[in-house]
Short mmCIF file of C-alpha atoms and ligand atoms in Angstrom, two decimals:
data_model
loop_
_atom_site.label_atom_id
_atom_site.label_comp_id
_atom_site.label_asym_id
_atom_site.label_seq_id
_atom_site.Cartn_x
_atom_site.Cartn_y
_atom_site.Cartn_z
CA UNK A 521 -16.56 17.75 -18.53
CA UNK A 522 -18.84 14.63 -17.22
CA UNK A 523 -18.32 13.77 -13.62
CA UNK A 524 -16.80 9.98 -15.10
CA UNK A 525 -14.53 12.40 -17.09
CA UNK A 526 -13.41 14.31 -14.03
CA UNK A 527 -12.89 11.44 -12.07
CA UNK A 528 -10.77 9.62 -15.12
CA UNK A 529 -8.45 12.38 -15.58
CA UNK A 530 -7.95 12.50 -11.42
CA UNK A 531 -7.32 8.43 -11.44
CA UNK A 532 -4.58 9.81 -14.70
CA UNK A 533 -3.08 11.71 -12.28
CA UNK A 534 -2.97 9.22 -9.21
CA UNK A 535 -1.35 6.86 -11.97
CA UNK A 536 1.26 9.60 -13.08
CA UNK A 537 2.25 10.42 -8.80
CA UNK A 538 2.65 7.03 -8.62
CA UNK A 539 4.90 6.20 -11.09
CA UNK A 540 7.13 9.47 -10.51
CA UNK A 541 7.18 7.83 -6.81
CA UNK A 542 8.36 4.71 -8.22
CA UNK A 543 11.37 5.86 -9.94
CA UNK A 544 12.21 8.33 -6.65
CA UNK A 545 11.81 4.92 -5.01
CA UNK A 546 13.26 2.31 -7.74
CA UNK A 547 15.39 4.72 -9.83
CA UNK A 548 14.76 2.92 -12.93
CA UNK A 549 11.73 2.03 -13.96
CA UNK A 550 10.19 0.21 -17.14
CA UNK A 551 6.76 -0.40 -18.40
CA UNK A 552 5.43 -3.67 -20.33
CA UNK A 553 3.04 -2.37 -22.61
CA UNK A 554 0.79 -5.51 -23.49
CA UNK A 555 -0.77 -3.39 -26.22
CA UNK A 556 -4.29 -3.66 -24.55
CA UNK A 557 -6.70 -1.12 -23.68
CA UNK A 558 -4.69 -0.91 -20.41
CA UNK A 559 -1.71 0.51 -22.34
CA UNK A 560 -3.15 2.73 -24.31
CA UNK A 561 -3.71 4.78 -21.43
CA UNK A 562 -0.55 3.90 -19.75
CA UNK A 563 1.84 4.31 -22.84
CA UNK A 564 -0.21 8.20 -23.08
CA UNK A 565 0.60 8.76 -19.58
CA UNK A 566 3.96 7.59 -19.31
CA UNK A 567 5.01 9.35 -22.75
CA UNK A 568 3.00 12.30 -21.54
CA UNK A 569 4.39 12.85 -18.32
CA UNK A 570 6.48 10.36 -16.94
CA UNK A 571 9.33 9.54 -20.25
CA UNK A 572 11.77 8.32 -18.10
CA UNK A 573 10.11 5.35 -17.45
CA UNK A 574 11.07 3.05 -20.47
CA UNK A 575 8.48 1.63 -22.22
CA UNK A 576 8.84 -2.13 -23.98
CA UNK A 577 6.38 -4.73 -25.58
CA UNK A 578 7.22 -8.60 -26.21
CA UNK A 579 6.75 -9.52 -29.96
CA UNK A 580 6.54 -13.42 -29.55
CA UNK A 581 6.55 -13.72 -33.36
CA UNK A 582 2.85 -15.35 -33.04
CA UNK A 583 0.44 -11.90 -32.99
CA UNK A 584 -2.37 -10.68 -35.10
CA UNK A 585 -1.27 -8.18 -38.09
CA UNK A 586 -3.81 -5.96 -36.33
CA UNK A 587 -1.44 -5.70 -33.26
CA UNK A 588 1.37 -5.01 -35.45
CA UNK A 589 -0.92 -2.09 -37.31
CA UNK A 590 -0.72 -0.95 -33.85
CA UNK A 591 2.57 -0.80 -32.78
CA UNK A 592 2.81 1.44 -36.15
CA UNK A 593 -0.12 3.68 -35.50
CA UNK A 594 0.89 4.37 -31.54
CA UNK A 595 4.75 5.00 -32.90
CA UNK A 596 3.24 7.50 -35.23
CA UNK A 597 0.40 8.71 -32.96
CA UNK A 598 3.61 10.06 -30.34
CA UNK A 599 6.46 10.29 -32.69
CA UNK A 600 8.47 7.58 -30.72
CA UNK A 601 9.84 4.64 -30.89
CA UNK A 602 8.17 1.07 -28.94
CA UNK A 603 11.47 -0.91 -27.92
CA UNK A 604 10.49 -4.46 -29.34
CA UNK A 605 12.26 -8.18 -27.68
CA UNK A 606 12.11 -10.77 -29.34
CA UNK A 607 12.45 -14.39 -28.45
CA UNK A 608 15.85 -16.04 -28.93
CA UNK A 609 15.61 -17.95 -32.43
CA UNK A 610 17.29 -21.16 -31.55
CA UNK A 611 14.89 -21.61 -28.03
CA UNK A 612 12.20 -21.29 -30.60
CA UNK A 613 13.59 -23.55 -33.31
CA UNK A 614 14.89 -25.89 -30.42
CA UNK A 615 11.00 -25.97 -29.23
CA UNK A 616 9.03 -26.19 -32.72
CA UNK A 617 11.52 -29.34 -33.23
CA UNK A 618 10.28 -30.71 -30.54
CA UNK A 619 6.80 -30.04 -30.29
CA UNK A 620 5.59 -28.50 -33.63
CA UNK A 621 4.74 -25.71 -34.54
CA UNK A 622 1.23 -25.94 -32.57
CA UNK A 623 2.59 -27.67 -29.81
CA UNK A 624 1.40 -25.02 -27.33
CA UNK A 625 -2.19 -27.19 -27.87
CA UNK A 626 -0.85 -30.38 -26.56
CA UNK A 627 -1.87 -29.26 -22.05
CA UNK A 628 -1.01 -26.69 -20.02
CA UNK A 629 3.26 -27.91 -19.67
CA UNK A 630 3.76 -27.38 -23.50
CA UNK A 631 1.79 -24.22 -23.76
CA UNK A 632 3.34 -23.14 -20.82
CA UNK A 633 6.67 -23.93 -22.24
CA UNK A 634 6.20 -22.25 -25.52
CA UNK A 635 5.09 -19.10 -23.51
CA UNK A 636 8.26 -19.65 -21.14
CA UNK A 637 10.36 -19.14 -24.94
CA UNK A 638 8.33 -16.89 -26.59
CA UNK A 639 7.16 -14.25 -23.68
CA UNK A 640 8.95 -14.92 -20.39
CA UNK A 641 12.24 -15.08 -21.81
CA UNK A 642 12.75 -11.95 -23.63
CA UNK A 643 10.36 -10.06 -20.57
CA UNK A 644 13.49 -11.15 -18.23
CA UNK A 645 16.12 -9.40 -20.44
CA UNK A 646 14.27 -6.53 -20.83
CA UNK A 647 13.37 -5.87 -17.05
CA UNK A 648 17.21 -6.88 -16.32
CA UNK A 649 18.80 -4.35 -14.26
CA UNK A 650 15.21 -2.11 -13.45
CA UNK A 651 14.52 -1.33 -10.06
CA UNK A 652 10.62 -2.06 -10.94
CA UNK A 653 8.47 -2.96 -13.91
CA UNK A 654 4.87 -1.51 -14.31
CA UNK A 655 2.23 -3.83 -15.61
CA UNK A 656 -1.37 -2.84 -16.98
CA UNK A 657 -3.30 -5.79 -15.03
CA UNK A 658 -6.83 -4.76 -13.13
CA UNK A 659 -8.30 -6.50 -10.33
CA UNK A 660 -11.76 -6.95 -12.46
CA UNK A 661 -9.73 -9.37 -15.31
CA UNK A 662 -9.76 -12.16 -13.11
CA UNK A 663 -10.23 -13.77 -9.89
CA UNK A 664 -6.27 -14.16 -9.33
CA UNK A 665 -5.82 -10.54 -10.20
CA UNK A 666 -8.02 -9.18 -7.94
CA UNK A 667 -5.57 -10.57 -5.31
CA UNK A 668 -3.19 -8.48 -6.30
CA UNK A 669 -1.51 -5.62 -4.41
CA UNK A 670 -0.68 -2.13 -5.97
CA UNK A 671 2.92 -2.72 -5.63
CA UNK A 672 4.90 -6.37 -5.37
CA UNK A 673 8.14 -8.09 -5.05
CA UNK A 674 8.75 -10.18 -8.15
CA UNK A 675 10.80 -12.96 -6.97
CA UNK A 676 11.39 -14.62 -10.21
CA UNK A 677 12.81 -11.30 -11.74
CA UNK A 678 13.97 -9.89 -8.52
CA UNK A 679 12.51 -6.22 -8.96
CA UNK A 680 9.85 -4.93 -7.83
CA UNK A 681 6.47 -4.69 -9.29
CA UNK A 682 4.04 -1.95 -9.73
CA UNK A 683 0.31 -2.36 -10.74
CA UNK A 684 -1.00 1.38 -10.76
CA UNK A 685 -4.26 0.82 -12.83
CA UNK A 686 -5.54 -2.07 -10.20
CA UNK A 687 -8.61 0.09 -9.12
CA UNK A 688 -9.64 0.88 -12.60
CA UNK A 689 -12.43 0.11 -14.36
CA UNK A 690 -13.28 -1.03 -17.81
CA UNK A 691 -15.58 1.66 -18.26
CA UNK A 692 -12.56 4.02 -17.10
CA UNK A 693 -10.03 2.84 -19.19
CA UNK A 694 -12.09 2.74 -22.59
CA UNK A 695 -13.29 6.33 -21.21
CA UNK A 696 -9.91 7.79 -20.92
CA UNK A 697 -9.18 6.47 -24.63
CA UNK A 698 -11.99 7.69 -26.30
CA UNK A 699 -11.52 11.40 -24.23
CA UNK A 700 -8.30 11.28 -25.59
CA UNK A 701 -8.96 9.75 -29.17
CA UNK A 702 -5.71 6.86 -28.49
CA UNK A 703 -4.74 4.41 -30.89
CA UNK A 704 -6.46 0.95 -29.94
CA UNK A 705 -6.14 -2.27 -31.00
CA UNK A 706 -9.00 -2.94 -33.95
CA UNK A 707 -10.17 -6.27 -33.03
CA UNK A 708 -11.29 -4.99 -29.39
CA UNK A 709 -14.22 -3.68 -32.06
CA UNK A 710 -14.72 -7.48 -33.25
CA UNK A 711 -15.14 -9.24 -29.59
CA UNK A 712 -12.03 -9.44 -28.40
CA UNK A 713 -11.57 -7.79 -25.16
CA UNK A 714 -8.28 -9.42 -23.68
CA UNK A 715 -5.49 -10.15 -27.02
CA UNK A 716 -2.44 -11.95 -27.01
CA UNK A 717 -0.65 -14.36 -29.48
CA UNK A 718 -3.17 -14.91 -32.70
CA UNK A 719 -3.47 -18.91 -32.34
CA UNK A 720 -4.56 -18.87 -28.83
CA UNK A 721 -7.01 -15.49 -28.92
CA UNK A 722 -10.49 -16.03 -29.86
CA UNK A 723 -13.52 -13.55 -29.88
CA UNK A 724 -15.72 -14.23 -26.80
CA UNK A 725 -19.86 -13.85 -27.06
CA UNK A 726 -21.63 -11.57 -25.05
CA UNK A 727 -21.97 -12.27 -21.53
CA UNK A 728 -18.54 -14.41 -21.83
CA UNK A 729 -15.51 -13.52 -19.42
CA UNK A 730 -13.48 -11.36 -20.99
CA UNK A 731 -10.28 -13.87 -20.01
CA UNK A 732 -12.30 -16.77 -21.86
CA UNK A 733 -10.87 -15.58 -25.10
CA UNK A 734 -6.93 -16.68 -23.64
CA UNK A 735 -6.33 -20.07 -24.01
CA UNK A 736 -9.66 -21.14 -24.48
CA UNK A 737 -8.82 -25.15 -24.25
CA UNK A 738 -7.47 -24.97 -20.76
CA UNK A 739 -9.67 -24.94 -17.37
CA UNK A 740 -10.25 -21.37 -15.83
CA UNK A 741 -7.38 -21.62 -13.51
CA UNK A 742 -4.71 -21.65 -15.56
CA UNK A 743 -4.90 -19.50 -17.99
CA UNK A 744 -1.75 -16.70 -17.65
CA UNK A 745 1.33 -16.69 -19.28
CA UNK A 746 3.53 -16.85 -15.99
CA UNK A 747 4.16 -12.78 -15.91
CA UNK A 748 1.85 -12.94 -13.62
CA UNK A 749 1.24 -15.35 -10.37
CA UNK A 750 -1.86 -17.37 -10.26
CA UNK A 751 -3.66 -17.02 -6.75
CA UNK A 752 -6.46 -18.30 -4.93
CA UNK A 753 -8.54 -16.76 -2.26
CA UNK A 754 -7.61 -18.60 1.17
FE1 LIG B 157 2.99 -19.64 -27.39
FE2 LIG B 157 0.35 -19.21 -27.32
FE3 LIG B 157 1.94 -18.49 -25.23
FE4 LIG B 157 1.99 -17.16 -27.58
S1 LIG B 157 0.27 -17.29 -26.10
S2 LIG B 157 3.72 -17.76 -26.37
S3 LIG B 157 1.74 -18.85 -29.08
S4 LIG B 157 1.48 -20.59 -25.99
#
């Protein structure tokens, strides 16, 4: 085994102490798989040694038919069953009335509004009653998550949250898939390193920041879906 292979498969098990520390801690614990890279090694973790933390993803009703090849070929790939939410159909109906279908184009307020329906609504029922959600996010994605702290009080869910990949690299977390030959998502192979909702993912060119590829038509600042905080260095 290479010494980056040795030192992946120690970070695995910092990840999988952590998270049975968590639900000593929290008692109930879930995970939002965002069916990135990140998750991959999470969701193989977490249904490797850690099952009692729940595992969820958000289907907004808006992703690529490659992410839903996915969610099939990780179901298959452990035998189990991804617990989908979905938005509520009159918010979205109640929204596409009145700002089309597109909308989400029209500034920041709209798309952040159309995310509020389609992402941050059905997150909050499926965190309800957890003692602490686990996220994917690494300090290297952007210069608000680099700010953030291993484990944080989410004061617009009101449980706690736990960020146990913060420290890894990308180089670490497309190491531990291939070691452990992990479903991925297909268009990571076509330039897309970060993927969310089809109409506002793009392929970025070489040399681009990975986060360039979210929301594209917005300035740098503002581009996250409002799971997670936006921070600035003080
Ligand atoms: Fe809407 Fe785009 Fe946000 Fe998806 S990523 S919820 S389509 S604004």
């Amino acid at each position: 085994m290479s010494e980056l292979s040795k030192q992946i498969e120690a970070k695995g098990a910092q990840v999988v102490d952590r998270l049975r520390a968590a639900l000593v801690e929290y008692r109930t614990v879930c995970y939002a798989s965002s069916l990135g890279p990140e998750s991959a090694v999470l969701t193989d973790l977490i249904w490797g040694a850690v099952p009692q933390v729940e595992i969820f993803t958000i289907d907004t009703g808006r992703l690529f038919p490659e992410t839903y090849d996915l969610i099939e070929r990780v179901q298959r790939h452990y035998d189990r069953s991804l617990r989908l939410y979905y938005p509520d159909s009159a918010a979205i109906e109640h929204w596409v009335a009145a700002n089309g279908v597109n909308g989400f184009r029209d500034g920041v307020a709209r798309r952040s509004a159309c995310c509020a329906v389609r992402k941050l609504a059905p997150f909050k029922r499926a965190v309800a009653g957890y003692g602490a959600w686990v996220t994917g996010v690494r300090r290297e994605q952007s210069a608000s998550r680099a700010l953030g702290a291993p484990v944080e009080w989410d004061a617009a869910n009101g449980l706690h949250k736990i960020s146990p990949l913060l420290d890894w690299s990308e180089d670490e977390v497309w190491g531990y898939i291939r070691g452990h030959r992990l479903p991925y998502n297909v268009l990571h192979d076509r330039g897309y390193p970060s993927i969310g909702c089809a109409p506002c993912t793009r392929a970025v060119q070489f040399g681009e920041d990975p986060r360039d590829g979210r929301w594209w038509w917005e300035r740098e600042g503002a581009r996250e879906c409002g799971l997670h905080p936006r921070r600035t260095a003080t």
